[in-house]
CSV table of N, CA and C in Angstrom, one decimal:
chain,number,residue,atom,x,y,z
A,14,MET,N,-12.7,-5.4,3.8
A,14,MET,CA,-13.6,-4.8,4.8
A,14,MET,C,-14.3,-5.8,5.6
A,15,ARG,N,-14.4,-5.6,6.9
A,15,ARG,CA,-15.0,-6.6,7.8
A,15,ARG,C,-16.5,-6.5,7.6
A,16,ARG,N,-17.2,-7.7,7.8
A,16,ARG,CA,-18.6,-7.8,7.6
A,16,ARG,C,-19.3,-6.9,8.6
A,17,GLY,N,-20.4,-6.3,8.2
A,17,GLY,CA,-21.2,-5.4,9.1
A,17,GLY,C,-20.6,-4.0,9.3
A,18,SER,N,-19.5,-3.7,8.7
A,18,SER,CA,-19.0,-2.3,8.9
A,18,SER,C,-19.5,-1.4,7.8
A,19,ALA,N,-19.5,-0.2,8.1
A,19,ALA,CA,-20.1,0.8,7.2
A,19,ALA,C,-19.2,1.0,5.9
A,20,PRO,N,-19.8,1.4,4.8
A,20,PRO,CA,-19.0,1.5,3.6
A,20,PRO,C,-17.8,2.6,3.8
A,21,GLY,N,-16.6,2.2,3.4
A,21,GLY,CA,-15.5,3.1,3.6
A,21,GLY,C,-14.8,3.0,4.9
A,22,VAL,N,-15.4,2.2,5.8
A,22,VAL,CA,-14.7,2.0,7.1
A,22,VAL,C,-13.9,0.6,7.0
A,23,THR,N,-12.6,0.8,6.9
A,23,THR,CA,-11.7,-0.3,6.8
A,23,THR,C,-10.7,-0.2,7.9
A,24,PRO,N,-9.9,-1.3,8.2
A,24,PRO,CA,-8.9,-1.1,9.2
A,24,PRO,C,-7.9,0.0,8.9
A,25,ALA,N,-7.7,0.3,7.6
A,25,ALA,CA,-6.8,1.4,7.2
A,25,ALA,C,-7.4,2.7,7.6
A,26,VAL,N,-8.6,2.9,7.3
A,26,VAL,CA,-9.3,4.2,7.7
A,26,VAL,C,-9.3,4.3,9.2
A,27,MET,N,-9.6,3.2,9.9
A,27,MET,CA,-9.6,3.3,11.4
A,27,MET,C,-8.2,3.6,11.9
A,28,ALA,N,-7.2,3.1,11.3
A,28,ALA,CA,-5.8,3.4,11.7
A,28,ALA,C,-5.5,4.9,11.5
A,29,ALA,N,-5.9,5.5,10.4
A,29,ALA,CA,-5.7,6.9,10.2
A,29,ALA,C,-6.5,7.7,11.1
A,30,LYS,N,-7.7,7.3,11.4
A,30,LYS,CA,-8.5,8.1,12.4
A,30,LYS,C,-7.9,8.0,13.8
A,31,ARG,N,-7.5,6.8,14.2
A,31,ARG,CA,-6.8,6.7,15.5
A,31,ARG,C,-5.6,7.6,15.7
A,32,ALA,N,-4.9,7.7,14.6
A,32,ALA,CA,-3.6,8.5,14.6
A,32,ALA,C,-3.9,10.0,14.5
A,33,ARG,N,-5.2,10.4,14.3
A,33,ARG,CA,-5.6,11.8,14.2
A,33,ARG,C,-4.8,12.6,13.2
A,34,ILE,N,-4.6,12.0,12.0
A,34,ILE,CA,-3.9,12.7,10.9
A,34,ILE,C,-5.0,13.2,9.9
A,35,GLU,N,-4.5,14.1,9.1
A,35,GLU,CA,-5.4,14.6,8.1
A,35,GLU,C,-5.3,13.6,6.9
A,36,PHE,N,-6.5,13.3,6.4
A,36,PHE,CA,-6.6,12.4,5.2
A,36,PHE,C,-7.9,12.6,4.5
A,37,ARG,N,-7.9,12.2,3.3
A,37,ARG,CA,-9.2,12.2,2.5
A,37,ARG,C,-9.4,10.8,1.9
A,38,LEU,N,-10.6,10.4,1.8
A,38,LEU,CA,-11.0,9.2,1.1
A,38,LEU,C,-11.5,9.5,-0.3
A,39,LEU,N,-11.0,8.8,-1.2
A,39,LEU,CA,-11.4,8.9,-2.6
A,39,LEU,C,-11.9,7.6,-3.1
A,40,GLU,N,-13.2,7.6,-3.6
A,40,GLU,CA,-13.8,6.4,-4.0
A,40,GLU,C,-14.1,6.4,-5.5
A,41,TYR,N,-13.9,5.3,-6.2
A,41,TYR,CA,-14.2,5.2,-7.6
A,41,TYR,C,-14.8,3.8,-7.8
A,42,ARG,N,-15.4,3.6,-9.0
A,42,ARG,CA,-16.0,2.4,-9.3
A,42,ARG,C,-14.9,1.4,-9.9
A,43,HIS,N,-14.6,0.4,-9.1
A,43,HIS,CA,-13.6,-0.6,-9.6
A,43,HIS,C,-14.3,-1.5,-10.6
A,44,GLU,N,-13.5,-1.7,-11.7
A,44,GLU,CA,-14.0,-2.6,-12.8
A,44,GLU,C,-13.3,-3.9,-12.7
A,45,PRO,N,-14.1,-5.0,-12.4
A,45,PRO,CA,-13.5,-6.3,-12.3
A,45,PRO,C,-12.7,-6.6,-13.6
A,46,GLY,N,-11.5,-7.2,-13.5
A,46,GLY,CA,-10.7,-7.5,-14.6
A,46,GLY,C,-9.8,-6.5,-15.0
A,47,ALA,N,-9.7,-5.4,-14.3
A,47,ALA,CA,-8.7,-4.3,-14.6
A,47,ALA,C,-7.3,-4.9,-14.6
A,48,ALA,N,-6.5,-4.5,-15.6
A,48,ALA,CA,-5.2,-5.0,-15.8
A,48,ALA,C,-4.3,-4.6,-14.6
A,49,SER,N,-4.5,-3.4,-14.1
A,49,SER,CA,-3.6,-2.9,-13.0
A,49,SER,C,-4.5,-2.1,-12.0
A,50,TYR,N,-4.6,-2.6,-10.8
A,50,TYR,CA,-5.5,-1.9,-9.8
A,50,TYR,C,-5.0,-0.5,-9.6
A,51,GLY,N,-3.7,-0.3,-9.4
A,51,GLY,CA,-3.2,1.1,-9.2
A,51,GLY,C,-3.4,2.0,-10.3
A,52,LEU,N,-3.1,1.6,-11.5
A,52,LEU,CA,-3.3,2.5,-12.7
A,52,LEU,C,-4.8,2.8,-12.9
A,53,GLU,N,-5.6,1.8,-12.6
A,53,GLU,CA,-7.1,2.0,-12.7
A,53,GLU,C,-7.5,3.1,-11.7
A,54,ALA,N,-6.9,3.1,-10.5
A,54,ALA,CA,-7.3,4.1,-9.5
A,54,ALA,C,-6.8,5.5,-9.9
A,55,ALA,N,-5.6,5.6,-10.4
A,55,ALA,CA,-5.0,6.9,-10.9
A,55,ALA,C,-5.9,7.4,-12.0
A,56,ASP,N,-6.2,6.6,-12.9
A,56,ASP,CA,-7.0,7.0,-14.1
A,56,ASP,C,-8.4,7.4,-13.7
A,57,ALA,N,-9.1,6.6,-12.9
A,57,ALA,CA,-10.5,6.8,-12.5
A,57,ALA,C,-10.6,8.1,-11.6
A,58,LEU,N,-9.6,8.4,-10.9
A,58,LEU,CA,-9.6,9.6,-10.0
A,58,LEU,C,-8.9,10.8,-10.5
A,59,GLY,N,-8.3,10.7,-11.8
A,59,GLY,CA,-7.6,11.8,-12.4
A,59,GLY,C,-6.4,12.2,-11.7
A,60,LEU,N,-5.7,11.2,-11.1
A,60,LEU,CA,-4.5,11.5,-10.3
A,60,LEU,C,-3.2,11.2,-11.1
A,61,ASP,N,-2.1,11.9,-10.8
A,61,ASP,CA,-0.8,11.7,-11.4
A,61,ASP,C,-0.4,10.3,-10.9
A,62,PRO,N,-0.1,9.3,-11.8
A,62,PRO,CA,0.4,8.0,-11.3
A,62,PRO,C,1.6,8.0,-10.4
A,63,ALA,N,2.4,9.1,-10.5
A,63,ALA,CA,3.5,9.2,-9.6
A,63,ALA,C,3.1,9.4,-8.1
A,64,SER,N,1.9,9.8,-7.9
A,64,SER,CA,1.4,10.1,-6.5
A,64,SER,C,0.6,8.9,-6.0
A,65,VAL,N,0.3,7.9,-6.8
A,65,VAL,CA,-0.5,6.8,-6.4
A,65,VAL,C,0.5,5.6,-6.2
A,66,PHE,N,0.6,5.1,-5.0
A,66,PHE,CA,1.5,4.0,-4.7
A,66,PHE,C,0.8,2.7,-4.5
A,67,LYS,N,1.4,1.6,-5.0
A,67,LYS,CA,0.8,0.3,-4.8
A,67,LYS,C,1.6,-0.4,-3.7
A,68,THR,N,0.9,-1.3,-3.0
A,68,THR,CA,1.4,-2.0,-1.8
A,68,THR,C,1.7,-3.4,-2.3
A,69,LEU,N,3.0,-3.8,-2.3
A,69,LEU,CA,3.4,-5.1,-2.7
A,69,LEU,C,4.1,-5.9,-1.6
A,70,LEU,N,3.9,-7.2,-1.5
A,70,LEU,CA,4.6,-8.0,-0.5
A,70,LEU,C,5.6,-8.9,-1.2
A,71,ALA,N,6.7,-9.0,-0.5
A,71,ALA,CA,7.8,-9.8,-1.0
A,71,ALA,C,8.2,-10.8,0.2
A,72,GLU,N,8.8,-11.9,-0.2
A,72,GLU,CA,9.3,-12.8,0.8
A,72,GLU,C,10.8,-12.8,0.9
A,73,ARG,N,11.3,-12.6,2.1
A,73,ARG,CA,12.8,-12.6,2.3
A,73,ARG,C,13.3,-14.0,2.1
A,74,ASP,N,14.6,-14.0,2.0
A,74,ASP,CA,15.3,-15.3,1.9
A,74,ASP,C,15.1,-16.2,3.2
A,75,ASP,N,14.8,-15.5,4.3
A,75,ASP,CA,14.6,-16.3,5.5
A,75,ASP,C,13.1,-16.7,5.7
A,76,GLY,N,12.2,-16.4,4.7
A,76,GLY,CA,10.8,-16.8,4.7
A,76,GLY,C,9.9,-15.7,5.3
A,77,GLY,N,10.5,-14.6,5.9
A,77,GLY,CA,9.6,-13.6,6.4
A,77,GLY,C,9.1,-12.7,5.3
A,78,LEU,N,8.1,-11.9,5.5
A,78,LEU,CA,7.5,-11.0,4.5
A,78,LEU,C,7.9,-9.6,4.8
A,79,VAL,N,8.0,-8.8,3.7
A,79,VAL,CA,8.3,-7.4,3.7
A,79,VAL,C,7.4,-6.7,2.8
A,80,VAL,N,7.0,-5.5,3.1
A,80,VAL,CA,6.1,-4.7,2.3
A,80,VAL,C,6.9,-3.6,1.5
A,81,GLY,N,6.7,-3.5,0.2
A,81,GLY,CA,7.3,-2.4,-0.6
A,81,GLY,C,6.2,-1.6,-1.2
A,82,LEU,N,6.4,-0.3,-1.1
A,82,LEU,CA,5.4,0.6,-1.8
A,82,LEU,C,6.1,1.4,-2.9
A,83,VAL,N,5.6,1.3,-4.1
A,83,VAL,CA,6.2,2.0,-5.2
A,83,VAL,C,5.1,2.7,-6.1
A,84,PRO,N,5.4,3.7,-6.8
A,84,PRO,CA,4.4,4.3,-7.7
A,84,PRO,C,3.8,3.3,-8.6
A,85,VAL,N,2.5,3.5,-8.9
A,85,VAL,CA,1.8,2.4,-9.7
A,85,VAL,C,2.3,2.2,-11.1
A,86,ALA,N,3.0,3.3,-11.7
A,86,ALA,CA,3.5,3.1,-13.1
A,86,ALA,C,4.9,2.5,-13.1
A,87,CYS,N,5.4,2.1,-11.9
A,87,CYS,CA,6.7,1.5,-11.7
A,87,CYS,C,6.6,0.1,-11.3
A,88,THR,N,7.8,-0.6,-11.3
A,88,THR,CA,7.8,-2.0,-10.8
A,88,THR,C,8.7,-1.9,-9.5
A,89,LEU,N,8.5,-2.9,-8.7
A,89,LEU,CA,9.3,-3.0,-7.5
A,89,LEU,C,10.7,-3.7,-7.9
A,90,ASP,N,11.8,-3.0,-7.6
A,90,ASP,CA,13.1,-3.5,-7.8
A,90,ASP,C,13.5,-4.4,-6.7
A,91,LEU,N,13.4,-5.7,-6.9
A,91,LEU,CA,13.6,-6.7,-5.8
A,91,LEU,C,15.0,-6.6,-5.2
A,92,LYS,N,16.0,-6.4,-6.1
A,92,LYS,CA,17.4,-6.3,-5.6
A,92,LYS,C,17.5,-5.1,-4.7
A,93,ALA,N,16.9,-4.0,-5.0
A,93,ALA,CA,17.0,-2.7,-4.2
A,93,ALA,C,16.2,-2.9,-2.9
A,94,LEU,N,15.1,-3.6,-3.0
A,94,LEU,CA,14.3,-3.9,-1.7
A,94,LEU,C,15.2,-4.8,-0.8
A,95,ALA,N,15.8,-5.8,-1.3
A,95,ALA,CA,16.6,-6.7,-0.5
A,95,ALA,C,17.7,-5.9,0.1
A,96,ALA,N,18.4,-5.0,-0.6
A,96,ALA,CA,19.5,-4.2,-0.1
A,96,ALA,C,18.9,-3.3,1.0
A,97,ALA,N,17.7,-2.7,0.8
A,97,ALA,CA,17.2,-1.8,1.8
A,97,ALA,C,16.9,-2.4,3.1
A,98,ILE,N,16.6,-3.7,3.1
A,98,ILE,CA,16.3,-4.4,4.4
A,98,ILE,C,17.4,-5.3,4.9
A,99,GLY,N,18.5,-5.3,4.1
A,99,GLY,CA,19.7,-6.1,4.5
A,99,GLY,C,19.5,-7.6,4.3
A,100,ALA,N,18.8,-8.0,3.3
A,100,ALA,CA,18.6,-9.4,2.9
A,100,ALA,C,19.4,-9.7,1.7
A,101,LYS,N,19.7,-11.0,1.5
A,101,LYS,CA,20.5,-11.4,0.3
A,101,LYS,C,19.6,-11.3,-0.9
A,102,ARG,N,18.3,-11.7,-0.8
A,102,ARG,CA,17.4,-11.6,-1.9
A,102,ARG,C,16.0,-11.7,-1.4
A,103,VAL,N,15.1,-11.2,-2.2
A,103,VAL,CA,13.6,-11.3,-1.9
A,103,VAL,C,13.0,-11.7,-3.2
A,104,ALA,N,11.8,-12.2,-3.1
A,104,ALA,CA,11.0,-12.6,-4.3
A,104,ALA,C,9.5,-12.2,-4.0
A,105,MET,N,8.8,-12.0,-5.0
A,105,MET,CA,7.4,-11.6,-4.8
A,105,MET,C,6.7,-12.7,-3.9
A,106,ALA,N,5.9,-12.3,-3.0
A,106,ALA,CA,5.2,-13.2,-2.1
A,106,ALA,C,4.0,-13.8,-2.8
A,107,ASP,N,3.6,-15.0,-2.4
A,107,ASP,CA,2.4,-15.6,-2.9
A,107,ASP,C,1.2,-14.8,-2.5
A,108,PRO,N,0.3,-14.5,-3.4
A,108,PRO,CA,-0.9,-13.6,-3.1
A,108,PRO,C,-1.7,-14.1,-1.9
A,109,THR,N,-1.8,-15.4,-1.8
A,109,THR,CA,-2.6,-15.9,-0.6
A,109,THR,C,-1.8,-15.6,0.7
A,110,ALA,N,-0.5,-15.7,0.7
A,110,ALA,CA,0.3,-15.3,1.9
A,110,ALA,C,0.1,-13.9,2.2
A,111,ALA,N,0.1,-13.0,1.1
A,111,ALA,CA,0.0,-11.6,1.3
A,111,ALA,C,-1.4,-11.3,1.9
A,112,GLU,N,-2.4,-11.9,1.4
A,112,GLU,CA,-3.8,-11.6,1.9
A,112,GLU,C,-3.9,-12.1,3.4
A,113,ARG,N,-3.3,-13.2,3.7
A,113,ARG,CA,-3.3,-13.8,5.1
A,113,ARG,C,-2.6,-12.9,6.0
A,114,ALA,N,-1.4,-12.4,5.6
A,114,ALA,CA,-0.6,-11.6,6.5
A,114,ALA,C,-1.2,-10.2,6.7
A,115,THR,N,-1.8,-9.6,5.7
A,115,THR,CA,-2.3,-8.2,5.8
A,115,THR,C,-3.8,-8.1,6.2
A,116,GLY,N,-4.6,-9.1,5.9
A,116,GLY,CA,-6.0,-9.0,6.2
A,116,GLY,C,-6.8,-8.4,5.1
A,117,TYR,N,-6.1,-8.1,4.0
A,117,TYR,CA,-6.7,-7.4,2.8
A,117,TYR,C,-6.7,-8.3,1.6
A,118,VAL,N,-7.5,-8.1,0.6
A,118,VAL,CA,-7.5,-8.8,-0.6
A,118,VAL,C,-6.5,-8.1,-1.6
A,119,VAL,N,-5.9,-8.9,-2.5
A,119,VAL,CA,-5.0,-8.3,-3.5
A,119,VAL,C,-5.8,-7.3,-4.3
A,120,GLY,N,-5.2,-6.2,-4.6
A,120,GLY,CA,-5.8,-5.1,-5.3
A,120,GLY,C,-6.4,-4.1,-4.3
A,121,GLY,N,-6.5,-4.5,-3.0
A,121,GLY,CA,-7.0,-3.6,-2.0
A,121,GLY,C,-6.1,-3.6,-0.8
A,122,ILE,N,-4.9,-4.1,-0.9
A,122,ILE,CA,-4.0,-4.2,0.2
A,122,ILE,C,-3.5,-2.8,0.6
A,123,SER,N,-3.8,-2.4,1.8
A,123,SER,CA,-3.3,-1.0,2.2
A,123,SER,C,-2.1,-1.2,3.1
A,124,PRO,N,-1.2,-0.2,3.1
A,124,PRO,CA,-0.1,-0.3,4.0
A,124,PRO,C,-0.5,0.0,5.5
A,125,LEU,N,-1.7,0.6,5.6
A,125,LEU,CA,-2.2,1.0,6.9
A,125,LEU,C,-3.1,0.0,7.5
A,126,GLY,N,-3.1,-0.3,8.8
A,126,GLY,CA,-4.0,-1.2,9.4
A,126,GLY,C,-3.9,-2.6,9.0
A,127,GLN,N,-2.7,-3.0,8.7
A,127,GLN,CA,-2.5,-4.4,8.3
A,127,GLN,C,-2.6,-5.3,9.6
A,128,LYS,N,-3.1,-6.5,9.4
A,128,LYS,CA,-3.3,-7.5,10.5
A,128,LYS,C,-2.1,-7.7,11.2
A,129,LYS,N,-1.0,-7.8,10.5
A,129,LYS,CA,0.3,-8.1,11.2
A,129,LYS,C,1.3,-7.0,10.8
A,130,ARG,N,2.0,-6.5,11.7
A,130,ARG,CA,3.0,-5.4,11.4
A,130,ARG,C,4.2,-6.1,10.7
A,131,LEU,N,4.5,-5.6,9.5
A,131,LEU,CA,5.6,-6.2,8.7
A,131,LEU,C,6.6,-5.1,8.4
A,132,PRO,N,7.8,-5.4,8.2
A,132,PRO,CA,8.8,-4.4,7.8
A,132,PRO,C,8.3,-3.7,6.5
A,133,MET,N,8.5,-2.4,6.4
A,133,MET,CA,8.0,-1.7,5.2
A,133,MET,C,9.0,-0.7,4.7
A,134,VAL,N,9.1,-0.7,3.3
A,134,VAL,CA,10.0,0.3,2.7
A,134,VAL,C,9.1,1.0,1.6
A,135,VAL,N,9.2,2.3,1.7
A,135,VAL,CA,8.4,3.1,0.7
A,135,VAL,C,9.5,3.7,-0.2
A,136,ASP,N,9.2,3.7,-1.5
A,136,ASP,CA,10.1,4.3,-2.5
A,136,ASP,C,10.4,5.8,-2.1
A,137,ALA,N,11.7,6.1,-2.2
A,137,ALA,CA,12.1,7.5,-1.8
A,137,ALA,C,11.4,8.6,-2.6
A,138,SER,N,10.9,8.3,-3.8
A,138,SER,CA,10.2,9.3,-4.5
A,138,SER,C,9.0,9.9,-3.8
A,139,VAL,N,8.5,9.2,-2.8
A,139,VAL,CA,7.4,9.7,-2.0
A,139,VAL,C,7.8,11.0,-1.3
A,140,LEU,N,9.0,11.2,-1.0
A,140,LEU,CA,9.5,12.4,-0.2
A,140,LEU,C,9.3,13.7,-1.0
A,141,ALA,N,9.2,13.6,-2.3
A,141,ALA,CA,9.1,14.8,-3.2
A,141,ALA,C,7.6,15.2,-3.3
A,142,LEU,N,6.7,14.4,-2.8
A,142,LEU,CA,5.2,14.7,-3.0
A,142,LEU,C,4.6,15.4,-1.8
A,143,ASP,N,3.6,16.2,-2.1
A,143,ASP,CA,2.8,16.9,-1.0
A,143,ASP,C,1.8,15.9,-0.5
A,144,THR,N,1.2,15.1,-1.4
A,144,THR,CA,0.2,14.1,-1.0
A,144,THR,C,0.5,12.8,-1.7
A,145,VAL,N,0.3,11.7,-1.0
A,145,VAL,CA,0.5,10.4,-1.5
A,145,VAL,C,-0.9,9.7,-1.4
A,146,HIS,N,-1.2,8.8,-2.4
A,146,HIS,CA,-2.5,8.1,-2.4
A,146,HIS,C,-2.1,6.6,-2.4
A,147,VAL,N,-2.7,5.9,-1.4
A,147,VAL,CA,-2.6,4.4,-1.3
A,147,VAL,C,-3.9,3.8,-1.1
A,148,SER,N,-4.0,2.5,-1.3
A,148,SER,CA,-5.3,1.8,-1.0
A,148,SER,C,-5.7,2.1,0.4
A,149,ALA,N,-7.0,2.2,0.5
A,149,ALA,CA,-7.6,2.4,1.8
A,149,ALA,C,-8.2,1.1,2.4
A,150,GLY,N,-7.8,0.0,1.7
A,150,GLY,CA,-8.2,-1.3,2.3
A,150,GLY,C,-9.3,-2.1,1.5
A,151,ARG,N,-9.7,-1.5,0.4
A,151,ARG,CA,-10.5,-2.3,-0.5
A,151,ARG,C,-10.4,-1.7,-1.9
A,152,ARG,N,-10.7,-2.5,-2.9
A,152,ARG,CA,-10.7,-2.1,-4.3
A,152,ARG,C,-11.7,-1.0,-4.5
A,153,GLY,N,-11.3,0.1,-5.1
A,153,GLY,CA,-12.2,1.2,-5.3
A,153,GLY,C,-12.1,2.3,-4.3
A,154,LEU,N,-11.2,2.2,-3.3
A,154,LEU,CA,-11.1,3.2,-2.2
A,154,LEU,C,-9.7,3.5,-2.0
A,155,GLU,N,-9.3,4.8,-2.1
A,155,GLU,CA,-8.0,5.3,-1.9
A,155,GLU,C,-8.0,6.3,-0.8
A,156,ILE,N,-6.9,6.3,-0.1
A,156,ILE,CA,-6.7,7.3,1.0
A,156,ILE,C,-5.6,8.2,0.6
A,157,ALA,N,-5.8,9.5,0.7
A,157,ALA,CA,-4.8,10.6,0.4
A,157,ALA,C,-4.3,11.1,1.7
A,158,LEU,N,-3.0,11.1,1.9
A,158,LEU,CA,-2.4,11.6,3.1
A,158,LEU,C,-1.0,12.2,2.9
A,159,ALA,N,-0.4,12.8,3.9
A,159,ALA,CA,0.9,13.4,3.7
A,159,ALA,C,1.9,12.2,3.8
A,160,PRO,N,2.9,12.3,2.9
A,160,PRO,CA,4.0,11.2,2.9
A,160,PRO,C,4.6,11.0,4.3
A,161,ALA,N,4.9,12.0,5.0
A,161,ALA,CA,5.5,11.9,6.3
A,161,ALA,C,4.5,11.1,7.3
A,162,ASP,N,3.2,11.3,7.2
A,162,ASP,CA,2.3,10.6,8.0
A,162,ASP,C,2.3,9.1,7.6
A,163,LEU,N,2.3,8.8,6.3
A,163,LEU,CA,2.3,7.4,5.8
A,163,LEU,C,3.6,6.7,6.4
A,164,VAL,N,4.7,7.3,6.2
A,164,VAL,CA,6.0,6.7,6.7
A,164,VAL,C,5.9,6.5,8.2
A,165,ARG,N,5.4,7.5,8.9
A,165,ARG,CA,5.4,7.4,10.4
A,165,ARG,C,4.4,6.3,10.9
A,166,LEU,N,3.2,6.3,10.3
A,166,LEU,CA,2.1,5.4,10.7
A,166,LEU,C,2.5,4.0,10.4
A,167,CYS,N,3.3,3.8,9.4
A,167,CYS,CA,3.7,2.4,9.0
A,167,CYS,C,5.0,2.0,9.6
A,168,ASP,N,5.6,2.9,10.3
A,168,ASP,CA,7.0,2.7,10.8
A,168,ASP,C,7.9,2.2,9.7
A,169,ALA,N,7.8,2.9,8.6
A,169,ALA,CA,8.5,2.5,7.4
A,169,ALA,C,9.8,3.2,7.2
A,170,THR,N,10.6,2.7,6.3
A,170,THR,CA,11.9,3.4,5.9
A,170,THR,C,11.6,3.8,4.4
A,171,THR,N,12.5,4.7,4.0
A,171,THR,CA,12.4,5.1,2.5
A,171,THR,C,13.7,4.7,1.9
A,172,ALA,N,13.6,4.3,0.7
A,172,ALA,CA,14.8,3.9,-0.1
A,172,ALA,C,14.4,3.9,-1.6
A,173,PRO,N,15.3,4.0,-2.5
A,173,PRO,CA,15.0,4.0,-4.0
A,173,PRO,C,14.7,2.5,-4.4
A,174,ILE,N,13.5,2.1,-4.3
A,174,ILE,CA,13.1,0.7,-4.6
A,174,ILE,C,12.3,0.5,-5.9
A,175,ALA,N,12.0,1.6,-6.6
A,175,ALA,CA,11.1,1.6,-7.8
A,175,ALA,C,12.0,1.6,-9.0
A,176,ARG,N,11.5,0.9,-10.0
A,176,ARG,CA,12.2,0.8,-11.3
A,176,ARG,C,11.1,1.2,-12.4
A,177,ALA,N,11.5,2.2,-13.2
A,177,ALA,CA,10.5,2.6,-14.3
A,177,ALA,C,10.3,1.6,-15.3
């Protein structure tokens, strides 16, 4: 969140407002030291973990970054992500590089309103949901929106990139 902005007003929220989509903000008390930010959000808000997606950044073999969104109870299948973007391989990005590229802190990285537009792939399981929950740009704040709106706003593709 930028200094001086109102609580709950993040670049992600502003992007959703500018797009004039329907969304809800869900706030919970983040506990420092939580083992998994995404699972913490699902548990604190009483949400099905299959509807809460985490935003992960990976580095392509050419050095560029790509964003992958998967349900919080799953892991990102790096081989599947590489195949989805036509790369030979990808590896998890350095957290500092992820923060620099997105403008968000780890644990609060939203797919919406990122500082730099990066290629994005959302796990195909999102298409079976009525509502998806992703970080709204800070720890303790989630945004609920229609999967089609998420994919459209992020100019994302969908592919099976999650592994249980």
